[in-house]
């Protein structure tokens, strides 16, 4: 059983040594533990520090591509390196490495394919009351959308089994945390949430520049993911708004007409017709999107099979077929 701990990094030369010093090199039930760093276009000495501290694998981007791309590149590199379990953690040492055994335990027992660490949000001093409330609200929305029972959806501290890693895809460029949970729920990947410990704050968050930006970004992420994975439900709810308003206006016009009013109220009738038609058109769009989602699911299954073939080819040393987009290379650190 091989476990790889992956760490997405962007200019982390100062915090990376602290994080690596806490990471384990052996764990109960695991035969081999390796470390992997994803350098997301850093302009400092992150890569040199990683090599000097004995990181086993390094994936490098020439330019900054964002946390979601770094996360997926780490999964690909970890799978190609033979990982049975992948643990993702942050380079700022936010998550306590002592919680890794608890994080991987459900996977080792065969109870889950993905496990998300639940931080004690109420006890984190550097989280403002507003941020704590938003974290809880966002996690509730994700639970409702995904049908999972994840207590801390924005948590990046998670363990992922090999099969789950093969099936995950991230379309959002901002972050992977919410999308992977919603996708897991929609694709039948069993998930669990376990309580974890956190460390002190080494630096301000680079994802949360302001509460307003954090709320806006995550709101659009959730809406986009919901429209991708539940298009019929999404467009049905959206279309119900203009249709409902148009229906009420139409009832008002009909009541006035039957009461024998002297005025024709033609503008109200036109507005009602336009809103009703708009609602029906949005519902038709939902039906089309639902049909497209079937094709997307088939393409995801094909992609999963291709990734399995790539891994099998990498293990046997055979060249990979196809003209795929070049990916960052995983290399053994010197």
Short mmCIF file of C-alpha atoms in Angstrom, two decimals:
data_model
loop_
_atom_site.label_atom_id
_atom_site.label_comp_id
_atom_site.label_asym_id
_atom_site.label_seq_id
_atom_site.Cartn_x
_atom_site.Cartn_y
_atom_site.Cartn_z
CA UNK A 1 0.00 0.00 0.00
CA UNK A 2 1.56 3.27 -1.17
CA UNK A 3 0.51 6.71 0.03
CA UNK A 4 1.61 9.98 -1.57
CA UNK A 5 1.13 13.31 0.20
CA UNK A 6 0.73 16.07 -2.38
CA UNK A 7 1.25 19.77 -1.67
CA UNK A 8 0.25 22.47 -4.19
CA UNK A 9 2.70 25.38 -3.85
CA UNK A 10 2.92 28.94 -5.10
CA UNK A 11 5.86 30.90 -3.67
CA UNK A 12 6.04 28.82 -0.51
CA UNK A 13 9.81 28.83 0.19
CA UNK A 14 9.25 30.10 3.74
CA UNK A 15 6.30 27.96 4.81
CA UNK A 16 7.19 24.73 2.98
CA UNK A 17 9.99 23.70 5.40
CA UNK A 18 7.56 24.00 8.33
CA UNK A 19 4.97 21.88 6.52
CA UNK A 20 7.42 19.18 5.44
CA UNK A 21 8.92 18.94 8.92
CA UNK A 22 5.53 17.77 10.21
CA UNK A 23 4.76 15.22 7.48
CA UNK A 24 5.22 11.52 8.28
CA UNK A 25 7.47 9.10 6.43
CA UNK A 26 5.69 6.01 7.78
CA UNK A 27 2.13 5.26 8.80
CA UNK A 28 0.29 2.21 10.21
CA UNK A 29 -1.18 0.12 7.40
CA UNK A 30 0.94 1.88 4.75
CA UNK A 31 4.03 0.25 3.22
CA UNK A 32 5.49 3.38 1.62
CA UNK A 33 4.93 7.11 2.13
CA UNK A 34 6.20 9.62 -0.43
CA UNK A 35 5.90 13.39 -0.84
CA UNK A 36 4.94 15.28 -4.00
CA UNK A 37 5.10 19.05 -4.53
CA UNK A 38 3.23 20.83 -7.32
CA UNK A 39 5.03 24.08 -8.12
CA UNK A 40 2.35 26.37 -9.57
CA UNK A 41 4.70 28.77 -11.39
CA UNK A 42 6.55 29.99 -8.29
CA UNK A 43 9.02 32.84 -8.72
CA UNK A 44 10.91 32.10 -5.49
CA UNK A 45 13.04 29.11 -4.38
CA UNK A 46 10.14 26.74 -3.69
CA UNK A 47 11.50 23.99 -5.95
CA UNK A 48 15.05 24.25 -4.58
CA UNK A 49 13.74 24.09 -1.01
CA UNK A 50 11.58 21.07 -1.86
CA UNK A 51 14.53 19.20 -3.37
CA UNK A 52 16.81 20.07 -0.45
CA UNK A 53 14.25 18.75 2.03
CA UNK A 54 13.90 15.37 0.30
CA UNK A 55 10.62 15.71 -1.60
CA UNK A 56 10.26 12.58 -3.76
CA UNK A 57 8.35 14.02 -6.74
CA UNK A 58 8.05 17.53 -8.15
CA UNK A 59 5.53 18.71 -10.75
CA UNK A 60 6.32 22.11 -12.27
CA UNK A 61 4.19 24.66 -14.13
CA UNK A 62 6.02 27.35 -16.10
CA UNK A 63 3.30 29.86 -15.17
CA UNK A 64 0.71 30.11 -12.45
CA UNK A 65 -2.37 28.08 -13.41
CA UNK A 66 -4.35 28.15 -10.19
CA UNK A 67 -5.07 25.81 -7.32
CA UNK A 68 -7.54 23.59 -9.19
CA UNK A 69 -5.05 22.85 -12.00
CA UNK A 70 -2.30 22.16 -9.45
CA UNK A 71 -4.56 19.76 -7.56
CA UNK A 72 -5.45 17.77 -10.68
CA UNK A 73 -1.83 17.68 -11.87
CA UNK A 74 -0.90 16.30 -8.47
CA UNK A 75 -3.51 13.57 -8.73
CA UNK A 76 -2.26 12.54 -12.18
CA UNK A 77 1.37 12.50 -11.06
CA UNK A 78 0.54 10.58 -7.89
CA UNK A 79 -1.40 7.95 -9.81
CA UNK A 80 1.44 7.54 -12.29
CA UNK A 81 3.82 7.16 -9.35
CA UNK A 82 1.73 4.20 -8.14
CA UNK A 83 -0.21 5.80 -5.29
CA UNK A 84 -3.02 3.75 -3.75
CA UNK A 85 -4.04 6.66 -1.51
CA UNK A 86 -3.40 10.37 -2.10
CA UNK A 87 -3.48 12.89 0.73
CA UNK A 88 -3.78 16.55 -0.26
CA UNK A 89 -2.63 19.21 2.18
CA UNK A 90 -1.72 22.91 2.06
CA UNK A 91 1.79 24.33 2.00
CA UNK A 92 1.00 26.86 4.74
CA UNK A 93 0.82 24.07 7.36
CA UNK A 94 -2.81 24.93 8.16
CA UNK A 95 -3.69 21.27 8.68
CA UNK A 96 -2.07 19.15 11.36
CA UNK A 97 -0.13 16.23 9.87
CA UNK A 98 -0.93 14.28 13.04
CA UNK A 99 -4.50 13.93 11.68
CA UNK A 100 -3.40 11.99 8.59
CA UNK A 101 -3.92 8.54 10.21
CA UNK A 102 -7.52 9.49 11.05
CA UNK A 103 -7.97 10.89 7.55
CA UNK A 104 -6.93 7.71 5.74
CA UNK A 105 -8.52 5.26 8.20
CA UNK A 106 -11.96 5.06 6.44
CA UNK A 107 -10.21 4.30 3.13
CA UNK A 108 -8.06 1.59 4.69
CA UNK A 109 -11.20 0.04 6.20
CA UNK A 110 -12.97 0.16 2.84
CA UNK A 111 -15.70 2.47 4.15
CA UNK A 112 -15.01 5.44 1.87
CA UNK A 113 -13.25 6.41 -1.34
CA UNK A 114 -12.73 10.05 -0.38
CA UNK A 115 -12.40 11.54 3.11
CA UNK A 116 -12.52 15.27 3.88
CA UNK A 117 -11.05 16.67 7.08
CA UNK A 118 -13.48 18.79 9.11
CA UNK A 119 -11.76 21.69 10.83
CA UNK A 120 -13.01 22.98 14.20
CA UNK A 121 -14.26 26.18 12.55
CA UNK A 122 -15.65 27.66 15.75
CA UNK A 123 -12.27 27.34 17.49
CA UNK A 124 -10.07 28.91 14.79
CA UNK A 125 -9.09 32.33 16.14
CA UNK A 126 -7.96 33.95 12.87
CA UNK A 127 -11.35 33.22 11.22
CA UNK A 128 -13.68 36.19 11.62
CA UNK A 129 -17.29 35.57 12.73
CA UNK A 130 -18.46 36.43 9.21
CA UNK A 131 -16.06 33.93 7.63
CA UNK A 132 -17.11 31.23 10.08
CA UNK A 133 -20.76 31.81 9.23
CA UNK A 134 -20.00 31.73 5.51
CA UNK A 135 -18.00 28.51 5.88
CA UNK A 136 -20.97 26.83 7.57
CA UNK A 137 -23.42 28.20 5.00
CA UNK A 138 -21.25 27.10 2.08
CA UNK A 139 -20.86 23.60 3.54
CA UNK A 140 -24.64 23.34 3.98
CA UNK A 141 -25.24 24.36 0.35
CA UNK A 142 -22.72 21.77 -0.85
CA UNK A 143 -24.35 19.06 1.29
CA UNK A 144 -27.74 19.85 -0.21
CA UNK A 145 -26.37 20.01 -3.76
CA UNK A 146 -24.19 16.90 -3.58
CA UNK A 147 -26.28 14.68 -1.32
CA UNK A 148 -23.21 14.04 0.84
CA UNK A 149 -22.65 14.62 4.56
CA UNK A 150 -19.43 16.65 4.46
CA UNK A 151 -19.15 18.97 7.45
CA UNK A 152 -16.40 21.27 6.08
CA UNK A 153 -16.68 21.49 2.29
CA UNK A 154 -13.96 24.17 1.73
CA UNK A 155 -11.37 22.04 3.55
CA UNK A 156 -8.44 21.11 1.32
CA UNK A 157 -7.18 18.43 3.71
CA UNK A 158 -8.50 15.23 2.21
CA UNK A 159 -7.57 11.64 1.39
CA UNK A 160 -8.54 10.13 -1.95
CA UNK A 161 -8.43 6.48 -2.93
CA UNK A 162 -7.01 5.38 -6.27
CA UNK A 163 -10.37 4.64 -7.92
CA UNK A 164 -11.86 7.96 -6.80
CA UNK A 165 -8.81 9.85 -8.06
CA UNK A 166 -9.22 8.24 -11.47
CA UNK A 167 -12.83 9.41 -11.70
CA UNK A 168 -12.48 12.99 -10.49
CA UNK A 169 -12.43 15.91 -12.94
CA UNK A 170 -12.26 19.61 -12.08
CA UNK A 171 -13.71 22.16 -14.51
CA UNK A 172 -13.44 25.21 -12.26
CA UNK A 173 -10.17 27.19 -12.39
CA UNK A 174 -10.55 28.78 -8.95
CA UNK A 175 -10.61 25.88 -6.51
CA UNK A 176 -11.26 22.15 -6.44
CA UNK A 177 -12.77 21.82 -2.96
CA UNK A 178 -16.48 22.31 -3.64
CA UNK A 179 -16.57 20.78 -7.12
CA UNK A 180 -14.91 17.50 -6.14
CA UNK A 181 -17.42 16.95 -3.33
CA UNK A 182 -20.43 17.70 -5.53
CA UNK A 183 -18.97 15.53 -8.27
CA UNK A 184 -18.31 12.69 -5.82
CA UNK A 185 -21.92 12.81 -4.67
CA UNK A 186 -23.24 12.84 -8.22
CA UNK A 187 -20.95 10.01 -9.41
CA UNK A 188 -21.52 7.68 -6.48
CA UNK A 189 -18.06 8.09 -4.92
CA UNK A 190 -18.51 7.29 -1.23
CA UNK A 191 -17.35 10.13 0.99
CA UNK A 192 -16.86 10.65 4.69
CA UNK A 193 -15.97 13.54 6.96
CA UNK A 194 -13.62 13.16 9.93
CA UNK A 195 -12.61 15.77 12.53
CA UNK A 196 -9.06 17.05 12.24
CA UNK A 197 -6.75 19.44 14.06
CA UNK A 198 -5.30 22.64 12.65
CA UNK A 199 -2.12 24.61 13.28
CA UNK A 200 -1.52 28.30 13.78
CA UNK A 201 -1.76 30.75 10.90
CA UNK A 202 1.59 31.18 9.08
CA UNK A 203 0.37 33.66 6.46
CA UNK A 204 -2.88 35.22 5.20
CA UNK A 205 -4.97 33.15 2.82
CA UNK A 206 -4.29 33.78 -0.87
CA UNK A 207 -7.68 32.47 -1.96
CA UNK A 208 -9.72 34.69 0.38
CA UNK A 209 -8.62 38.25 -0.40
CA UNK A 210 -11.89 39.67 0.95
CA UNK A 211 -15.16 38.32 2.29
CA UNK A 212 -17.05 39.84 -0.62
CA UNK A 213 -14.76 38.24 -3.22
CA UNK A 214 -14.90 34.92 -1.37
CA UNK A 215 -18.72 34.90 -1.30
CA UNK A 216 -19.03 35.99 -4.94
CA UNK A 217 -16.57 33.42 -6.27
CA UNK A 218 -17.98 30.51 -4.32
CA UNK A 219 -21.55 31.47 -5.22
CA UNK A 220 -20.70 31.32 -8.92
CA UNK A 221 -18.76 28.09 -8.43
CA UNK A 222 -21.77 26.42 -6.77
CA UNK A 223 -24.21 27.72 -9.41
CA UNK A 224 -21.95 26.59 -12.24
CA UNK A 225 -21.40 23.14 -10.77
CA UNK A 226 -25.12 22.76 -10.02
CA UNK A 227 -25.95 23.67 -13.63
CA UNK A 228 -23.40 21.12 -14.89
CA UNK A 229 -24.35 18.18 -12.69
CA UNK A 230 -28.07 18.85 -12.17
CA UNK A 231 -29.08 20.85 -15.25
CA UNK A 232 -32.73 19.85 -15.35
CA UNK A 233 -33.31 20.80 -11.70
CA UNK A 234 -31.29 24.00 -12.10
CA UNK A 235 -33.10 25.28 -15.20
CA UNK A 236 -36.47 24.15 -13.83
CA UNK A 237 -35.97 26.37 -10.78
CA UNK A 238 -34.65 29.28 -12.86
CA UNK A 239 -37.50 29.02 -15.36
CA UNK A 240 -40.06 28.83 -12.58
CA UNK A 241 -39.30 32.45 -11.59
CA UNK A 242 -40.43 34.22 -14.80
CA UNK A 243 -43.15 31.63 -15.43
CA UNK A 244 -44.57 32.12 -11.93
CA UNK A 245 -44.51 35.91 -12.18
CA UNK A 246 -46.10 35.77 -15.64
CA UNK A 247 -48.76 33.36 -14.40
CA UNK A 248 -49.70 35.68 -11.52
CA UNK A 249 -49.86 38.69 -13.83
CA UNK A 250 -52.02 36.66 -16.21
CA UNK A 251 -54.38 35.72 -13.38
CA UNK A 252 -54.64 39.38 -12.40
CA UNK A 253 -55.45 40.33 -16.01
CA UNK A 254 -58.06 37.56 -16.24
CA UNK A 255 -59.68 38.65 -12.96
CA UNK A 256 -59.88 42.24 -14.16
CA UNK A 257 -61.25 41.15 -17.53
CA UNK A 258 -63.97 39.00 -15.96
CA UNK A 259 -64.91 41.78 -13.55
CA UNK A 260 -65.91 43.93 -16.52
CA UNK A 261 -63.31 46.68 -16.16
CA UNK A 262 -63.36 49.47 -18.72
CA UNK A 263 -59.59 49.27 -19.32
CA UNK A 264 -58.07 46.55 -21.51
CA UNK A 265 -54.77 46.22 -19.53
CA UNK A 266 -53.05 45.09 -22.74
CA UNK A 267 -49.52 45.91 -21.41
CA UNK A 268 -50.09 43.52 -18.49
CA UNK A 269 -51.28 40.83 -20.89
CA UNK A 270 -48.20 41.30 -23.10
CA UNK A 271 -45.86 41.20 -20.08
CA UNK A 272 -47.53 38.02 -18.80
CA UNK A 273 -47.17 36.34 -22.21
CA UNK A 274 -43.50 37.34 -22.47
CA UNK A 275 -42.71 36.01 -18.96
CA UNK A 276 -44.60 32.76 -19.55
CA UNK A 277 -42.79 32.23 -22.84
CA UNK A 278 -39.45 33.00 -21.18
CA UNK A 279 -40.10 30.42 -18.47
CA UNK A 280 -41.04 27.74 -21.03
CA UNK A 281 -37.92 28.50 -23.10
CA UNK A 282 -35.70 28.13 -20.03
CA UNK A 283 -37.35 24.77 -19.27
CA UNK A 284 -36.68 23.63 -22.85
CA UNK A 285 -33.06 24.74 -22.38
CA UNK A 286 -32.97 22.58 -19.25
CA UNK A 287 -34.15 19.55 -21.22
CA UNK A 288 -31.42 20.13 -23.82
CA UNK A 289 -28.80 20.58 -21.08
CA UNK A 290 -29.97 17.37 -19.43
CA UNK A 291 -29.49 15.48 -22.70
CA UNK A 292 -26.03 17.02 -23.06
CA UNK A 293 -25.18 15.93 -19.50
CA UNK A 294 -25.73 12.31 -20.56
CA UNK A 295 -23.05 12.81 -23.21
CA UNK A 296 -20.78 14.42 -20.61
CA UNK A 297 -21.14 11.40 -18.33
CA UNK A 298 -20.20 9.10 -21.21
CA UNK A 299 -17.14 11.25 -21.95
CA UNK A 300 -16.14 11.14 -18.28
CA UNK A 301 -16.34 7.34 -18.34
CA UNK A 302 -14.19 7.30 -21.48
CA UNK A 303 -11.68 9.64 -19.84
CA UNK A 304 -11.50 7.39 -16.81
CA UNK A 305 -10.77 4.38 -19.03
CA UNK A 306 -8.10 6.34 -20.91
CA UNK A 307 -6.45 7.32 -17.63
CA UNK A 308 -6.44 3.66 -16.55
CA UNK A 309 -4.76 2.73 -19.84
CA UNK A 310 -2.20 5.51 -19.40
CA UNK A 311 -1.34 4.28 -15.92
CA UNK A 312 -1.06 0.70 -17.14
CA UNK A 313 1.23 1.87 -19.96
CA UNK A 314 3.34 3.89 -17.52
CA UNK A 315 3.80 0.85 -15.30
CA UNK A 316 4.87 -1.39 -18.18
CA UNK A 317 7.01 1.29 -19.79
CA UNK A 318 5.02 1.32 -23.03
CA UNK A 319 4.60 4.63 -24.89
CA UNK A 320 1.24 6.37 -24.47
CA UNK A 321 -0.94 6.68 -27.56
CA UNK A 322 -2.89 9.71 -28.71
CA UNK A 323 -2.13 13.39 -29.17
CA UNK A 324 -3.03 14.73 -25.76
CA UNK A 325 -2.17 18.13 -24.40
CA UNK A 326 1.29 18.09 -22.80
CA UNK A 327 1.17 17.76 -19.03
CA UNK A 328 3.67 18.77 -16.36
CA UNK A 329 6.23 16.06 -15.76
CA UNK A 330 6.70 14.39 -12.41
CA UNK A 331 10.37 13.89 -11.57
CA UNK A 332 12.21 12.27 -8.72
CA UNK A 333 13.96 14.91 -6.68
CA UNK A 334 17.71 14.61 -6.44
#
